[in-house]
Every structure is written in C-alpha cells, then in structure tokens.
Amino acid sequence: MAKSESEMTWKDLEIGNIVTEPGSARVYESGTWRSQRPTYDFKKCIKCGLCALNCPEGCIAPNKDGYFEADLYYCKGCGICPHECPTRVIKMIEEVE
Amino acid sequence: MAKSESEMTWKDLEIGNIVTEPGSARVYESGTWRSQRPTYDFKKCIKCGLCALNCPEGCIAPNKDGYFEADLYYCKGCGICPHECPTRVIKMIEEVE
Amino acid sequence: MATRTGVEVSVGVADAVKLCNPDVIAAYPITPQTHIVEHLAELVATGELDAEYIPVESEHSALSACLGSAAAGARTFTATSSQGLALMNEVVYVAAPMRLPIVMSVANRALSAPLSIWGDHSDLMSVRDTGWIQIVTENGQAAIDNTIIAFRIAEDQRVLLPVMVHLDGFNLTHVVEPIFFPTQDEVDKFLPKNRFPLPLNPDKPVAMGDFAPPFIFMEAKWAQEVNIRDSRKVILQAWDEFEKTFGRKYLPVEKYHSDGAKVLIMTMGSSGETASVAIDELRKEGLDVGQISLRLWRPFPFEDLREAVKDAEVLIVMDRAISYGGPGGPVASEVKAALYSQAGKPKVVSYVISLGGRDTTVSGFKDIVKKGIDIAARGSQNEYEIYGVKE
Amino acid sequence: MATRTGVEVSVGVADAVKLCNPDVIAAYPITPQTHIVEHLAELVATGELDAEYIPVESEHSALSACLGSAAAGARTFTATSSQGLALMNEVVYVAAPMRLPIVMSVANRALSAPLSIWGDHSDLMSVRDTGWIQIVTENGQAAIDNTIIAFRIAEDQRVLLPVMVHLDGFNLTHVVEPIFFPTQDEVDKFLPKNRFPLPLNPDKPVAMGDFAPPFIFMEAKWAQEVNIRDSRKVILQAWDEFEKTFGRKYLPVEKYHSDGAKVLIMTMGSSGETASVAIDELRKEGLDVGQISLRLWRPFPFEDLREAVKDAEVLIVMDRAISYGGPGGPVASEVKAALYSQAGKPKVVSYVISLGGRDTTVSGFKDIVKKGIDIAARGSQNEYEIYGVKE
Amino acid sequence: MSQEKSLVEIRWHGRGGQGTVTSAEMMALAAISEGKYAQAFPNFGSERRGSPVQAFNRVDTREPIRLRVDITQPDFVIVNDPNLLGKVNVTSGLKEGGWVVINTSKTAQQIKSQFNIKNPVATVNATKIAREVLGVPIVSTTMLGAAIKVTGVVDKKYTYEHLQKRFGRLGDRNIKAMETAYEQVVMQER
Amino acid sequence: MSQEKSLVEIRWHGRGGQGTVTSAEMMALAAISEGKYAQAFPNFGSERRGSPVQAFNRVDTREPIRLRVDITQPDFVIVNDPNLLGKVNVTSGLKEGGWVVINTSKTAQQIKSQFNIKNPVATVNATKIAREVLGVPIVSTTMLGAAIKVTGVVDKKYTYEHLQKRFGRLGDRNIKAMETAYEQVVMQER
Amino acid sequence: MEKYAVYVPRLVNREEKFVAGHRACVGCGEALAIRQAFKALDTNVIVVNATGCAEIFTSQFPLTSWELPWIHTLFENTAAVASGVEAAYKAMRRKGARLPENTKVVAIAGDGGTSDIGLQALSGALERGHDFTYICFDNEAYMNTGVQRSSSTPFGAWTTTSPTGGKSTGQFSWKKNMPEIAAAHNIPYVATATHGYPFDLMAKVAKAVAIKGPAYVHVLSACPTGWRSATETINRQVRLAVQTGVFPLYEVENGVYKMSLDIPTLRPVADYLKTQGRFRHLSDD
Amino acid sequence: MEKYAVYVPRLVNREEKFVAGHRACVGCGEALAIRQAFKALDTNVIVVNATGCAEIFTSQFPLTSWELPWIHTLFENTAAVASGVEAAYKAMRRKGARLPENTKVVAIAGDGGTSDIGLQALSGALERGHDFTYICFDNEAYMNTGVQRSSSTPFGAWTTTSPTGGKSTGQFSWKKNMPEIAAAHNIPYVATATHGYPFDLMAKVAKAVAIKGPAYVHVLSACPTGWRSATETINRQVRLAVQTGVFPLYEVENGVYKMSLDIPTLRPVADYLKTQGRFRHLSDD
Ligand SMILES: Cc1ncc(C[n+]2csc(CCOP(=O)(O)OP(=O)(O)O)c2C)c(N)n1
Ligand SMILES: Cc1ncc(C[n+]2csc(CCOP(=O)(O)OP(=O)(O)O)c2C)c(N)n1
Ligand code: SF4
Ligand code: SF4
Ligand code: SF4
Ligand code: SF4
Ligand code: SF4
Ligand code: SF4
Ligand SMILES: [Mg+2]
Ligand SMILES: [Mg+2]
C-alpha cells in the first residue's frame, strides 16, 4: 500500500476489503514485542535447523555463513530456540533500553 | 375450551399460548382418517394385549368382556394390529361410505 | 422462443435456476421452500443440471457453503424460509460486505413463535439491514423472471452483491399457474458468465475476511452502503434489458391506476394481486383509488416512491409483519420516514394484514381502503391498524 | 445503604445479577461481553452466588437453555454481543411470544463483516422486531441499575417478557468507574421472587409451543403486541419505584437542556454522555441546543418522544448502525415515522456516527450540530449523513 | 373484470397420499395448455397420509387470475374419497346450484338423502374404474375425467400430454381411466 | 463545566501480560475511594502477551466524567516498560509540559537526549524495586507509586485497600513497592 | 417378535402419556415408538420436543396429545432447552423450592433434529453431563417436510433430495452412525432400539431415564409415508432391519458394548430392502 | 524430541506460507503448529480459517500473514465454508473452467471452533465426504477471547469460566474426545499431533491432505498465555502431554488405529500438570 493505514479512505478499499498482496504482514515489525533476544555461539552450531523449525515467528534462517540466526525485525524473544537447539548454541539475554 | 377453535379471540389465549389441559387432543376424531377397520373374531383372542402395545394410535383397550378392541373414534385403520396378533383374531375390512 | 406452460411456481423457480446453470447449490429443506430444492436435486440427479448439490446439515451451513462457493468464483444458489433464514442470520450479514454474489430465494413464511409454516413477511423483515439486494415478487412469473435477473444483477462487476428474491410461501410457491419460460439461448445471452474478480485461487492468492480495526471499519461499511445504493442503476438496466429481450417489464415501484389517484394503497408481494382486484371493484364503485406495489425493497427506491405518491392525499400501506413494541409495520415505517421531508406529502395509514397465512380477501382490501380513508380524515388512536384479528 | 465503589462496569453488571439471585445462567463468551460472564462464573465458583452456570457450546444454545430454564420457572440470565446475538437470532424471536422472562445483557458491538470487536449498534438493531423489551444504557450506573430493574419488569405478572439491557461494548463494559451498589436487602425488597405462572412441572402438566394454524396465529401475535405495548406502564412503575428506593430516576426519553430548545440532538447509549459535554460547550457558545436520549427502545416511547420534541425546530438524530440500502439510521427512521403525522414537527436530520469503534469526540458532536442546523436550513442531497468517514 | 364473471372455482376432497393434489394439478395444466388461465393449489399445510385434505382450482377463460386467497365459495366440489362424506362437510361454502361430483357406487339420490346434500350431485364409481383400468384404487386421474365433464372448464384432450408426462409408461392407462370416468359420470340435477 | 478544567488524563504504556491495565485500574479505584470521579480503561482491542499496549485514566476532582472516548491528548504519560522507548512513540499527543514517567535505570537527561523527548521526564528504576520488593520484575504496582507522585491526582493511601484486595497475601509487598517508587521517583524539570 | 412378548397387560403400564387423537399418518412408526417409549416411563417426566413430525402431530393449537409437561421451541436446540430445564430444576431444588420429587427430563427429536441440525446442541449437552435422556426417533429422513435426505438416510435410499436418476442412485453417503458418535462422548448409557421390539425398547428407555447423567437412545422408527412402504407391516420392516444386521440392537453402558439380541445368522439385506419403495431402484438391477 | 529430528534443511521445505510479522503472543504454540503444518504442504492449498487466535493474529486489515488463498467468514462455519469451496472447484473443474491443478482445501480452527460451536458444520462436512482436510489447533480453551473453557479443556484446568473457588476445582467435565468423534464418522483419516513432534505433525498433515475424502488432524498446541506457563518450554510441555499419556499420538486410517510413538512406560501425569499454572490448584493439595 502506498498510503498508511490511517490515511486509507473508503475508496481505497478493494471489493469486499480483500487483501491482494500475499504475505503483506511481513511489514509488521513484531520484533518490537521483544523483551529478550537470542545470542549465538556459532562455533557449536551443527546447522541442524531445529531452531528454525521450532520458532513460532518463522524468523530464523541461515545467515551468510549458513548459520541459523534470528531476524530481529520479527523475533519476539520467546526463548524457544535455545531450548530446541541440541548443541546449546543459543542463549537469551535481556533487551536493553 | 368452551369456544370452538375458529371463534377464539386474541383475548382467549393463555400467556404464551400455553395449553393447560393435558391430553386435550383426545377430542380430535382421528377415526375420520380411516379407510379400513379392524374386525374381530374374539373366540381366538388370548388377551395378550400385543395389539394394544403395537397400535400407533393407542386406541386399543379391553372392552367390557376384557377383549382388546379398537376405539373407532381414533382408529385410523393402519392394519398393524392384525399383523401383531399372534392368534389371528383381527381382520381388516374396507370402510363403507 | 419462450413457451407458456403450467407449472408449480417452486418448480418454475428451480427450472429458472437451471437455466442460469449454477455451479453449486447448497440448501436445507424447510416448508414452503422444499419444492424448489427438491426439484433442483432432481435436475442434478437426472443430469439435466450439471452442478454440485450440497445437502447441508442446517441453513447456517447452507449459506456458509455458499460463501465458500461464491468466494471460489462459482455461480451459487440457495433457498430458504423463515426459521431457516433466522438460523442463518449471522451468515446473511457477512455475504454482502464480503461482496459475494449469491442468489437466494426466500419463500416467505412467518417466524416462530408460535410455529407457523404459513406466509407472512416477518422473515423478510428480519434481514432488512443485511445489505442484500432484495426483490419482492407478486406472482409466479415475477418470481421466475427475477430469479434469472437476480444472477445478472448479483454478478455484475459493478455490483457483486448477494440478491434475495422473495416469493410468498404457499400463495406463490405452491400454486400451479401459467408461466412463460425463456429458452436456454435467451438466458445465455442475457446472463454473462460469472467472473468474480478476486476468487480464492492458488494462482493468485488473496485474503478474504481480514478483521477491521476502528481506523478502517467505518470506511468499509460506507463503501458497502455506496455500493448497494449504486446497484440501483444496474438493477434498472437489468430490468430494461430483460424487457427488451423478454417483453416483461419490472419497476422498483409498480403502479396500478395510481397516477393522479387521491387514495393509494401500497402492497408488497402476492397479496398485491388480490388487492388489485379490490382496486378494480372500488374504482367501479367510483372511488378514486389506485395501487402501488414495492418490488425493490433494497436498495429502497426513494425516488420512485416519492414520484409515485406525489399526487396522493392518502396512502394506505400494508405490512405483513410487526416490529413488536415498535413502529408496527416496517414498510409503513420506512415509507413515512422516506416521505418525512416531502412537501404536500400524503397522510399515511399503516395496516398490518395477513400474518401467518391469514388471508386478506378482496372484500377485506375494500374494507381496509374505506376504513383507511376514514382514518386519514378523522385520525386514529393507534400507531397503526391491524386487520382481521378476532376480538 | 448503597455503597459507592469503583468497579469495571462488566463486573458491576455481574454483581448486579448476583444481587438478583438468578437460578440459571447460560452464556457463551464473546468480546466485549466476556468479563460479565467470567465474573459470574467466578461468583458461582466461590459460592457467592448459588446458581447453575451452564457453559454452553454456542450462543444458540445459550439462549435455548435459557428458554428451558425460564419455562421451568427459574430466574434466568444470559449475556452476549454482536455475532452471538446474530447466531441466536432464531431463538431471540421465540422468547417473547413464549413469554419467557429472561434477562439478557448485550454488550453492543458491530456485526461482521468485516469482523470488528468494537462497538456500534448493528447488533442491537438486528433484534428490533423480536418483541423483547429493550433498555439502552449510557453509563455504568444505568447499566447496573437497569440490570436489576430488568428482572423486575420481566417477571412482573402483567409483563412476562424477556428484557435486553444494552450497554456499549468497551466504552461501557471495559471502563472502571464509580458505581453506587444497592444492598442485598434493598434488592430483595425491590425484586419479588419469580413465580412464573405456568411452568413446566409434572404436578400440573402444560404444553408450551404448540404450532398455530392460520385461524389463530394472528391473534397470538396481536396478543404479543398488546402485551409489550402494555408493558410500558409497568416499566414506568418499576423506574418510579426504583427512584423511590434508590434515588436514581430513569425515563424512556431522557432530557438534557431540551425543554424549549430549538435544536435538539438525539442519542442512544454511551455516546450520549460525550455528546452532552458538547451540548454544554455549544450552549456556552450561545447556541440554543439541547439533547434527548432514548433509553427505552422497545416498547418505543411514542408519547415521550413527541412530548420531548414538541418545541424543537430541528432534531438531529444519531445512529450507530446502518440499514444498508435502506433508510440509513434505524433510530432516525423510526423517529421520523413516529413524528410523521405531528403538526409542527421538527425537521429531522439523520446522522450515522461511530461504527465499529470509531469515536465521535466532543468536537465531532459540535461539528455535527452545526452541520445539522445547516442541513435543516438548506436541505441535503442525501437520505442521511455519515460522520467521520475518510474520503 | 369489466365483463361477466369468467372465473370458475373448484374444490377437491380426498385423503393425504391419494393424489388429490394431482387431480387439481392436472386440471390446471390442461386448462393452461388450452390457452386459459388457471391455478391449482393444495390446502396449504401439512398433508398426512390418510387425513382429509383439499385441493383447489381456479380456471378463467378470459383473463389472468389475480386472486391469491383460499377458495371458500367454490362453484364445484369434487369428492375423490367417498368415505369422507359425513365426516367432512364437503358442501361447505359451495355456491347454490354448484355441483358436487362424488366417487361412489351409490346413486346421486341415495347420496343426497343419506348426507342431506341440497346441491346437484354427479356420481361416478371411480374406484371401480381405477381398479379395472389401473389395477389400483387410486382415483386421482379417474376423478379428473368426471370433474372435467361436470365442470366443463377444459377440453379433456388437453390433459393427455400432462397425464403422459406425469405417469410415463402408465400414461395411456391413466388417460383411459380419465376418459372412462368422463363417459360414465352421471349428472342428476335433482 | 462552568469552572476551570478539573480533569486529568493519563496514558500508560506497557506490554501485554505485564499488568499495565492493573496500574490504571488501581489508580482509578484509589481516586474513587478518595471521593473523586475517575475512569480506567484499556486500549480497546486484543492484548497479546508481549505486544505494546496502553491503558488510560481520567480523574476529575469536581464532577462526574462524561467523556467516553479515547484519550488522545493526555496530561501525563507513564511508561512501565523501558524497552518500548524508541519502538513506540510514547509522547504522541502528550500535552506540552506534560510529564513522562519512565521506568528506567537511566537518568531523565539520558532518556531525553537518547529518545529526543521534549517533555519533562520523571524516572524511577521500577524493575529494580519490583525485583527487590516483590521478587519479580513486574512493575504494575511499583509504577503506580511513581505515577501517583508525579500526577498528584490521588493520595496514595487510598490505594492500600485495593492493593490488599487484589494481591491478597502479596498485598503488603505491593504496597511497599508502590511506596518505594513513590519515594524514589526523580522529577527533573529539564 | 421378542419371545417374552406376551401378556402385555401384566407387563406394561396401561396409562398413556401420549394420547389418542394425534395427527400422525396412518401407520406411523414414530408415533408407535413414542407411545411405547413413554409407556415405559412414569409421570415425573418433562418432555422437550424438537420440531418434526412428532411435534407437529401432537401439538396443533389449541390441543395437545401430551399428558406430561411438554415444551417445543425450535428444530435444532432440543438438547440445549433440555439442559436449561435440568439446570433449572437442579438450582431451584438446591435453593429450597417446592418441586415434585425426582423430576426427569426427556428430549425427543427426529434423525434430522439429532444427527444434523441438532447435533451440536446434543453434543454440548452430553459433554456437560446433564442428567437427562435424549431419544432420537430415526425414520431416516426429514419426514415432516416431505421426505428429504438426512445424514441418517441409508446409502442408496430414495428421498426427494437424494432422488434417483441418470446421475444418482439415491443417497450418496453412508448413514451417519449417531449411537457411535454419542458413545464417543463417553456418556454412561447409549442404546439402540426399535418399535418392532417393544419390550426391548421400553426396557432401554426406562434404564436410560433411571441412569444419572446423560443417556442416549436411538430408535429406528418406520415411516411408511417416507419409506414408500405398507402401513400394516411396519413392525416387520424394522425387525428385518435388525435381523439383517442393518440396524443392530445394542447397549453401551459406561463404554462397554453389549448386543441385545442373539442373531446367529443374519438374513440377507435384500429381505429388508424389498419391503420399502425407497429402495426399489436398487433391486431393479 | 523425535529421534530423526535433525538436519531440518534437508527434510523440510524452506518456504513459509504463513509468514513472519504475525501478532500471536510471544511463544505461541498455535502459531508454531500452524507454521509447521503449512510447511508440510505445497502452494496448491486454499485455507479456510475460523475466528480465533489464528485468524486474529494473521489478518489485521490491511495485512495478511498468508501466502496462500485464505478466507475467514465466521467462528462456527469453517467446515461448511470449506465444503462450498471444495464443491465449487469440483463443479467448475467438471464444467471445464481453467483452474490450477490439484487444488486442496484445508480448514483450520481452534478447539472451540471445532469441538463446540463448529462441531455441527464439521460433522456435516465429514459425513458428506468432501475432499478436504480439517485441522483443529487445540489449545484447550477459548484463547482469543481471554481463556474461557471449551469442551476440550481438560478436567481440573483453570480457565476464566471454570475458575477455582470454594465450589469449584476448575473444569468440571472431561475433555471431549474430538478425534474419537471424528473417527466415529468413518472418514478415511484421523490423526493426532503436536508441535513438540514437528516431523510427526508434518507427516500427518501431508498425509491427510494427500488422502482423498475428509481427513481430520487434531493438534495439541500450547498456549503459554492461557495455560499460565512459560513460553520457552512449550515444546517440552506438549511432549510431556504425550509422554504422560494425556495426549496420545495416533492415526486412524480407514478405521484402523495405529499409535505413532512407542512409549513403553508413561511418565506420571503430575510431570505434565506442574508445567502449567492452570493446574496449580491441583498440585496444591
Ligand atoms: C431451522 C429450521 N430449518 C428447517 C426447518 C424445517 N423442518 C421442520 S421439521 C424438519 C424435518 C424434521 O426431520 P426429523 O428431525 O428427521 O424429524 P421427522 O419429521 O422425520 O420425524 C424440517 C427440515 C425448521 N423448522 N427449522
Ligand atoms: C458466534 C460467535 N460467538 C463468539 C465469538 C467470540 N469468539 C471469537 S474467537 C473465540 C474463541 C476461540 O476459541 P478457539 O476456537 O479454541 O480458538 P483459539 O482462539 O483458542 O485459538 C470466541 C469465543 C464469535 N466470534 N462468534
Ligand atoms: S527467541 Fe523465539 S521468536 Fe526469537 S528466534 Fe528464538 S524461537 Fe524465534
Ligand atoms: S538448533 Fe542449534 S545447532 Fe541447530 S541450527 Fe539452530 S543453532 Fe545451529
Ligand atoms: S388398525 Fe391400526 S389404528 Fe386401528 S386399532 Fe389397529 S393398530 Fe390401531
Ligand atoms: S393381539 Fe390378538 S390375541 Fe392378543 S389381545 Fe389383541 S386381539 Fe387378542
Ligand atoms: S411422515 Fe412418517 S414419521 Fe411423519 S407422521 Fe407420517 S408416517 Fe409418521
Ligand atoms: S492466547 Fe495463546 S493461542 Fe492465542 S495467540 Fe496467545 S499464545 Fe497463541
Ligand atoms: Mg426423520
Ligand atoms: Mg482454543
């Protein structure tokens, strides 16, 4: 959408308010919800991908080195990934102001 | 009811149109529906009461001699009772005009 | 060429649906709608109609299945009545704002309690806020013609709204009468193929039914309102086009000896036909009385109504429903509201008639007209009048 | 003695229900009604309230269970909102003609689609023909007081009708505010024991819910209509009595600086409180404007309305719902109809505001009043106006 | 309605499940095929097997029928089931002079005196005809023939296509039954 | 409304599941107990655990509150969760000169420059207080104390009964947390 | 016929709670089954009735065929209404109201009102554990509205909405197994019965009502009108359903299944099908 | 954890059809389970979604978290809407419309939308044999509206409408056995799964969708908000439900039951209960 949500007029609406852009919620920064964040000790990582499979946000993907890392734009800091990591790569730390 | 159905006014109705006389449908002569009627050869009757138990109208009861007999005010002439009578007491015959 | 045949109106409606070649029919039986859906089931069973007939487990699911079907881009039909319409109430409300062009026949019948399988317009009134286009018919021909027309209106790209075609239970649905049927070719020409613009389709995913926070809800509802109001011109076009093709004309407000008449009665649905016999007789008796009848209930034809009553001094409005503890007849109430600011507007007398299958006969209508004129002249204690209740 | 406490209005309503000592509560959760039923569940769990709480599987069953409960002679409460009210629509229609004195709180919320959990009056309007007595409240105190009053009205032997108490979702339900609570003793005195005259009881079998052929249906419906119209006097008595006991007065049409004012705005529900702030400011600015608000929606207070507007030249009616493709705001439509035949009636300007949680602020109301006066003077192209839609 | 009344109203009496509505329907379909205006409709409501039921016709030779109310004062009454006599008031509302057409083995005279009927009565033993022609005592089409003869509202040949269509391979036999009753019905003015 | 404005409007910022609504509720309950008029209400809508949420108060010393609309121009803003700064525009609509009360270990000066806040800022390390007094970092009652101090809309003693009632055997500790924050909050005008 | 089925007068209560003068079709199996069911019960019963044939043929205003307190409200909410009645009695009794002893609630509905439109209300009431009995009178279609298919209509049966034709040989789906679904709710008692075995039926209904908690009885009820069959043989028809294994008679008590009848060898299903016109097209080929 | 659960990248489709940026609570098991389920599927799927958490957190206007065609209409009609979509594709395809190949319909709903208010629509759709898959994400209460009990709430669990108090120890009734009820409909495939066993879950969902005819998958989904539990251990919580026998993992294929996991000795149920605040009052005594 070109317009911001709050600027939309009734004429901007698709028929039936249908949303035509799949996956458009990707613009939403769910990372603002986070109170803690994952940190990594990639040396231990076996690239098994279990962290990614078990992230409710679906925000973990291989970084440029092929290590699985959270996208903090989305990560809500639930702390699941450290629990699923078989090799204890991940640790949660408090967000700071 | 004192008044006939078609004479009832809105003021004659109970709250919520509740019917306060249990079993009042007994006044309805379902026998007018009949095209055939049961006849009896009571000599064969063992007074087992199966005919009564199997009459959809519930209109069979012992007569003054204790034989089970249909009340023609209600009997619709379905022909079930002869089929349930173990001793073939009952036979259906056509109603005549 | 159209053929004239005798047919039970319900069967005729089903045959009309068949001519429209729907893809999906989802319906639940209820008296007096049953013959419509039974005949459709029959047509599907024999192969005369190639459609999926979904024998759902309730009316709520009937219309819900229709939502899914229409959203997938299929031509979709259902029919119901009374309790069925009430049971699907929540679903009725969502079809219009979702812009799903479903066509539904409603065999009008009284709403319980007490249970009645007989006709009135309480079911019709229960959905008057739902945003469906609503056409009310007064004879078999109108019911059948408007079933075909309904698909055209609903699926028009400028409209994309669900349409209800109301026909009175029993008084229409169960009557065998002469009907002119168009041919398949004629219907094919009149009714273009369905092409719902944004269907559910993996090739081009869309999301239908997002929830709307306060920043946008009111805009969405206003868009809906503008849309149904604007559908008026498409409806008129469809009726015009229908007349050109088939020779039968339909108008939002039908007139019968109404131009110039000082006294008008206003009807909606099949009782209008009986009433017009009364009008004939009254005119023969020398009374300056005419009739208008409302065919287009939603969008409400404000302009047509105002035009039709502009010369009248007395307007007697018949309703077949009561808004209990409220304004009495909903039609009369809306008519008064519509005329409220008009200069020289008629006196409006509101009559509730024919609830739950009670007939209003020709002499009944004559009686109402006479009483109505009297009330207009001398006033009444009542917010509205009711006709034929045994005192 | 009554105590003044801060309480969330929903919790207050539940506490009020508790004071009425109901036997059965059957309810299904839906935002923004949830806190009412959750608190009732809590009161039952702790033993503070001795009642059966039936956690039904849908709203349809919620009200259905209430039918059974009330028919058995038990004091019965439920609460719902929006989609829930729509889903129980068919059941809502049967409660009144069966004369079952159920009390229901409705936390008013917009009807889908699009889905909105926020407030407006579309749900309220969807049940306007159903024959329930309907009280609309504009603040927490009114919601809570009228919950108690509702039981008294419903179970009055002259009434025996179900009663809805409407309170705006969120704007009332979710606000903590100061409330005066009556004591148990006071309530016990105000509210006699339930004695439904013909309950389901093996000692004296009755049949409830016979079907009604055409020879009697219309009589049954007329009896229902007379009954709800006559309930008016009982309602007024109950409010009088309430005032005597508790000192707070309720009227079918509430007035605020309205006597003699040339311009009136009419509101219903909680937005009326914000509006009255606007009225104060406008009056300070020198405008001769007053306010009336509708508290009794059914039975509609024809007399009170006419009396309240008799001096007004302009009446600006606010609606929080649209009858799509129809008359716009249902309240304005009924008001126009009610005033149709009045001599010297005001010009009525209809405004739809605050759908789906959109706020109308003090300055919004001021704007509406000014625009409304202008429209009354110069006319408008529109059947009604809508306020605050982004163009 | 500027001219003489051209409308004829007919009431049928029978029992639920015996095809009374079919009689009326065939009557209307035939009249429509003939180019007339006609209606057929049942007694609105539920029709239980065995219960006394009614069906109705309106036939108008001149103009479209606009009446959409019950028929309470018929011009003709047709009684498909003789057992109804005495149980149901078949002549209720029947116009003076209006014929009652009855399926019976009795004579009109017997019927009139037994059931105290003032109106003229036509009789036909439709049950017998149906048994013989159709093999079953279902008289809906048979009584149609008698009714057509007595009411004269339609030429019986217009029933053919409809009977064929409705009864498929039993069409011919139903036509025969109709025709037989048409021939055999006895109209006795008094 | 014939006199000076007696109405104070407050907005709270926190996260779903952290008791922000409780803060506002306690504030209103206390004010009402004091005999004032007050409202507390959440941001209407769904409040997901973790999501940024708001809650509101109106307090009026003189007259009943009739406003039933959102608060868009608060007199005070209270920020229960410091992580929201920079993510949520906490000063949106805040009246000129209106205080922002923030749970933070930083100084007002640091906060103001880091987040470019023009309004006066009061700070309190509520998380630390809560951890110490309650044993958990849940700051709803702690921040209540700071808010009471800065807004001055209610005497803090009127919160006691409500904190006791809401927190039962943890009531005293919550009162302590509230009082501690009340004492420790630092109001720095610029 | 059940072997012990003789000398009814000694075994069966003579009082009728469902009286003569009703308007069911001639030879209605549903009327018969209802009569038998309520013969098995006492007068301490409140009846909650769904819309359907039974409701219509017993309750034309201003009359009633019921000697028991009876309520009908809608088609699909029977179990919910029953829940409300049960809860009301529970609460009022607990709170000291003077009420008759040991009041029982019995809900009755057709197969449509049970397995289709009323299923959810029923499932909810069973799950909540109300003390009531629900009896489904299964005539295998929506009969009251003129024989439309329900989910309880057997595979292949003709109805007006499962008609036969070039593209259809009647009902396309298998009969929904309602007793099984009820049993999956883990309620104390589920049973099947039919009016062809009246003593079995009566015993089961009596047991169901006596048991504390929800009980479900599923009663096959012949409908000569909808089944296109003879009226006089309806008992034979349903007995054939049992004897061919089409409709087994059994009980499920606290999860334990028990067959009610010993049928060493089942008769061929065709014996059953040929008694009814609705299956005629099947035997044609 | 499943033993074969390593090297996900090789085993699992990396594409997300349910994308990041949704608004589920931190640590939502339902969001996780949905993500896993749709990872198991291709892009040929149309999603029909009931009102509930999943619908709300994925569809705030004007955005959508779905890469698939998706529709939400109401809370209780999900299976009926899915019926309509399925029938529409069937009819349009038969009549020659150009449509993508092999389109599949997947309906998703919460436990409330499935075992309570949406049960009837589901039962009807299963009975009619539509070719679709229904997945119930069971978090054991009405979470979207703030944790009210459903019929799927386990016995003893605290919710806001099964609160604890002098007269109540939480939920008074036993958890409705939804998979069993689905199985009683004699459909080709029924399975249970949970996000704690993601490969099992994905395999079952893929199988369900591949099978012709109706399939039902019941997915236990932790809700830390409603369960009053920690977010980081949700997988452990649901695995304990399996390992204690509280939530067995199994499949029913054409009526044949098969356990999915070999658990020689069940762990004590208390191990499971103590992970969640909603059961706290139970361990108190
Ligand atoms: C909501 C609703 N839909 C439809 C109907 C119409 N209707 C009344 S009874 C009935 C069928 C009843 O079938 P069943 O429950 O099997 O009982 P039966 O008549 O066969 O004994 C139907 C469809 C109704 N009354 N209400
Ligand atoms: C008819 C109707 N009743 C109630 C609601 C309110 N409501 C919306 S979602 C929901 C609960 C959903 O529970 P569940 O299906 O278990 O899904 P969850 O949110 O737990 O994932 C409720 C009660 C509604 N939307 N519609
Ligand atoms: S903390 Fe939670 S949200 Fe963040 S990456 Fe890990 S699993 Fe995903
Ligand atoms: S789970 Fe651990 S080891 Fe596996 S990819 Fe993630 S961080 Fe690496
Ligand atoms: S024929 Fe039928 S109705 Fe008559 S007595 Fe025998 S069983 Fe009863
Ligand atoms: S069934 Fe036969 S033997 Fe038995 S009582 Fe009846 S008539 Fe007599
Ligand atoms: S239709 Fe069938 S069930 Fe209904 S009354 Fe007639 S025979 Fe009985
Ligand atoms: S309430 Fe539970 S299911 Fe809903 S979004 Fe939050 S964690 Fe997920
Ligand atoms: Mg049935
Ligand atoms: Mg849930």
mmCIF file with all atom_site columns, C-alpha atoms in Angstrom, chain B residues 28-37 72 76 94-97, chain E residues 15 18 48-52 81-83 87 104-106 111 114:
data_model
loop_
_atom_site.group_PDB
_atom_site.id
_atom_site.type_symbol
_atom_site.label_atom_id
_atom_site.label_alt_id
_atom_site.label_comp_id
_atom_site.label_asym_id
_atom_site.label_entity_id
_atom_site.label_seq_id
_atom_site.pdbx_PDB_ins_code
_atom_site.Cartn_x
_atom_site.Cartn_y
_atom_site.Cartn_z
_atom_site.occupancy
_atom_site.B_iso_or_equiv
_atom_site.pdbx_formal_charge
_atom_site.auth_seq_id
_atom_site.auth_comp_id
_atom_site.auth_asym_id
_atom_site.auth_atom_id
_atom_site.pdbx_PDB_model_num
ATOM 1  C CA . TYR B 1 28  ? -59.816 -34.949 17.836 1.00 0.00 ? 28  TYR B CA 1
ATOM 2  C CA . GLU B 1 29  ? -61.557 -37.725 15.924 1.00 0.00 ? 29  GLU B CA 1
ATOM 3  C CA . SER B 1 30  ? -58.660 -39.291 14.094 1.00 0.00 ? 30  SER B CA 1
ATOM 4  C CA . GLY B 1 31  ? -61.023 -42.082 13.106 1.00 0.00 ? 31  GLY B CA 1
ATOM 5  C CA . THR B 1 32  ? -62.188 -39.871 10.254 1.00 0.00 ? 32  THR B CA 1
ATOM 6  C CA . TRP B 1 33  ? -58.912 -40.737 8.560  1.00 0.00 ? 33  TRP B CA 1
ATOM 7  C CA . ARG B 1 34  ? -59.807 -44.398 8.313  1.00 0.00 ? 34  ARG B CA 1
ATOM 8  C CA . SER B 1 35  ? -60.297 -46.246 5.042  1.00 0.00 ? 35  SER B CA 1
ATOM 9  C CA . GLN B 1 36  ? -60.428 -49.697 6.588  1.00 0.00 ? 36  GLN B CA 1
ATOM 10 C CA . ARG B 1 37  ? -61.296 -51.007 10.005 1.00 0.00 ? 37  ARG B CA 1
ATOM 11 C CA . LEU B 1 72  ? -63.101 -46.404 16.216 1.00 0.00 ? 72  LEU B CA 1
ATOM 12 C CA . LYS B 1 76  ? -57.002 -44.873 11.557 1.00 0.00 ? 76  LYS B CA 1
ATOM 13 C CA . GLU B 1 94  ? -62.887 -51.712 3.875  1.00 0.00 ? 94  GLU B CA 1
ATOM 14 C CA . GLU B 1 95  ? -64.843 -48.847 5.329  1.00 0.00 ? 95  GLU B CA 1
ATOM 15 C CA . VAL B 1 96  ? -68.101 -48.309 3.529  1.00 0.00 ? 96  VAL B CA 1
ATOM 16 C CA . GLU B 1 97  ? -69.457 -44.911 2.607  1.00 0.00 ? 97  GLU B CA 1
ATOM 17 C CA . ARG E 2 15  ? -57.122 -38.076 1.602  1.00 0.00 ? 15  ARG E CA 1
ATOM 18 C CA . GLN E 2 18  ? -54.156 -40.427 -2.559 1.00 0.00 ? 18  GLN E CA 1
ATOM 19 C CA . ARG E 2 48  ? -50.602 -36.544 6.486  1.00 0.00 ? 48  ARG E CA 1
ATOM 20 C CA . ARG E 2 49  ? -51.260 -39.875 4.868  1.00 0.00 ? 49  ARG E CA 1
ATOM 21 C CA . GLY E 2 50  ? -54.886 -40.688 5.466  1.00 0.00 ? 50  GLY E CA 1
ATOM 22 C CA . SER E 2 51  ? -56.011 -37.298 6.667  1.00 0.00 ? 51  SER E CA 1
ATOM 23 C CA . PRO E 2 52  ? -58.826 -35.475 4.908  1.00 0.00 ? 52  PRO E CA 1
ATOM 24 C CA . ASP E 2 81  ? -62.920 -40.396 -1.467 1.00 0.00 ? 81  ASP E CA 1
ATOM 25 C CA . PRO E 2 82  ? -66.483 -41.407 -0.672 1.00 0.00 ? 82  PRO E CA 1
ATOM 26 C CA . ASN E 2 83  ? -65.617 -42.189 2.928  1.00 0.00 ? 83  ASN E CA 1
ATOM 27 C CA . LYS E 2 87  ? -67.014 -36.979 8.156  1.00 0.00 ? 87  LYS E CA 1
ATOM 28 C CA . THR E 2 104 ? -69.371 -43.562 -5.243 1.00 0.00 ? 104 THR E CA 1
ATOM 29 C CA . SER E 2 105 ? -71.104 -46.734 -6.118 1.00 0.00 ? 105 SER E CA 1
ATOM 30 C CA . LYS E 2 106 ? -74.357 -45.219 -4.961 1.00 0.00 ? 106 LYS E CA 1
ATOM 31 C CA . ILE E 2 111 ? -76.140 -39.802 -1.530 1.00 0.00 ? 111 ILE E CA 1
ATOM 32 C CA . GLN E 2 114 ? -78.065 -40.014 3.149  1.00 0.00 ? 114 GLN E CA 1
#
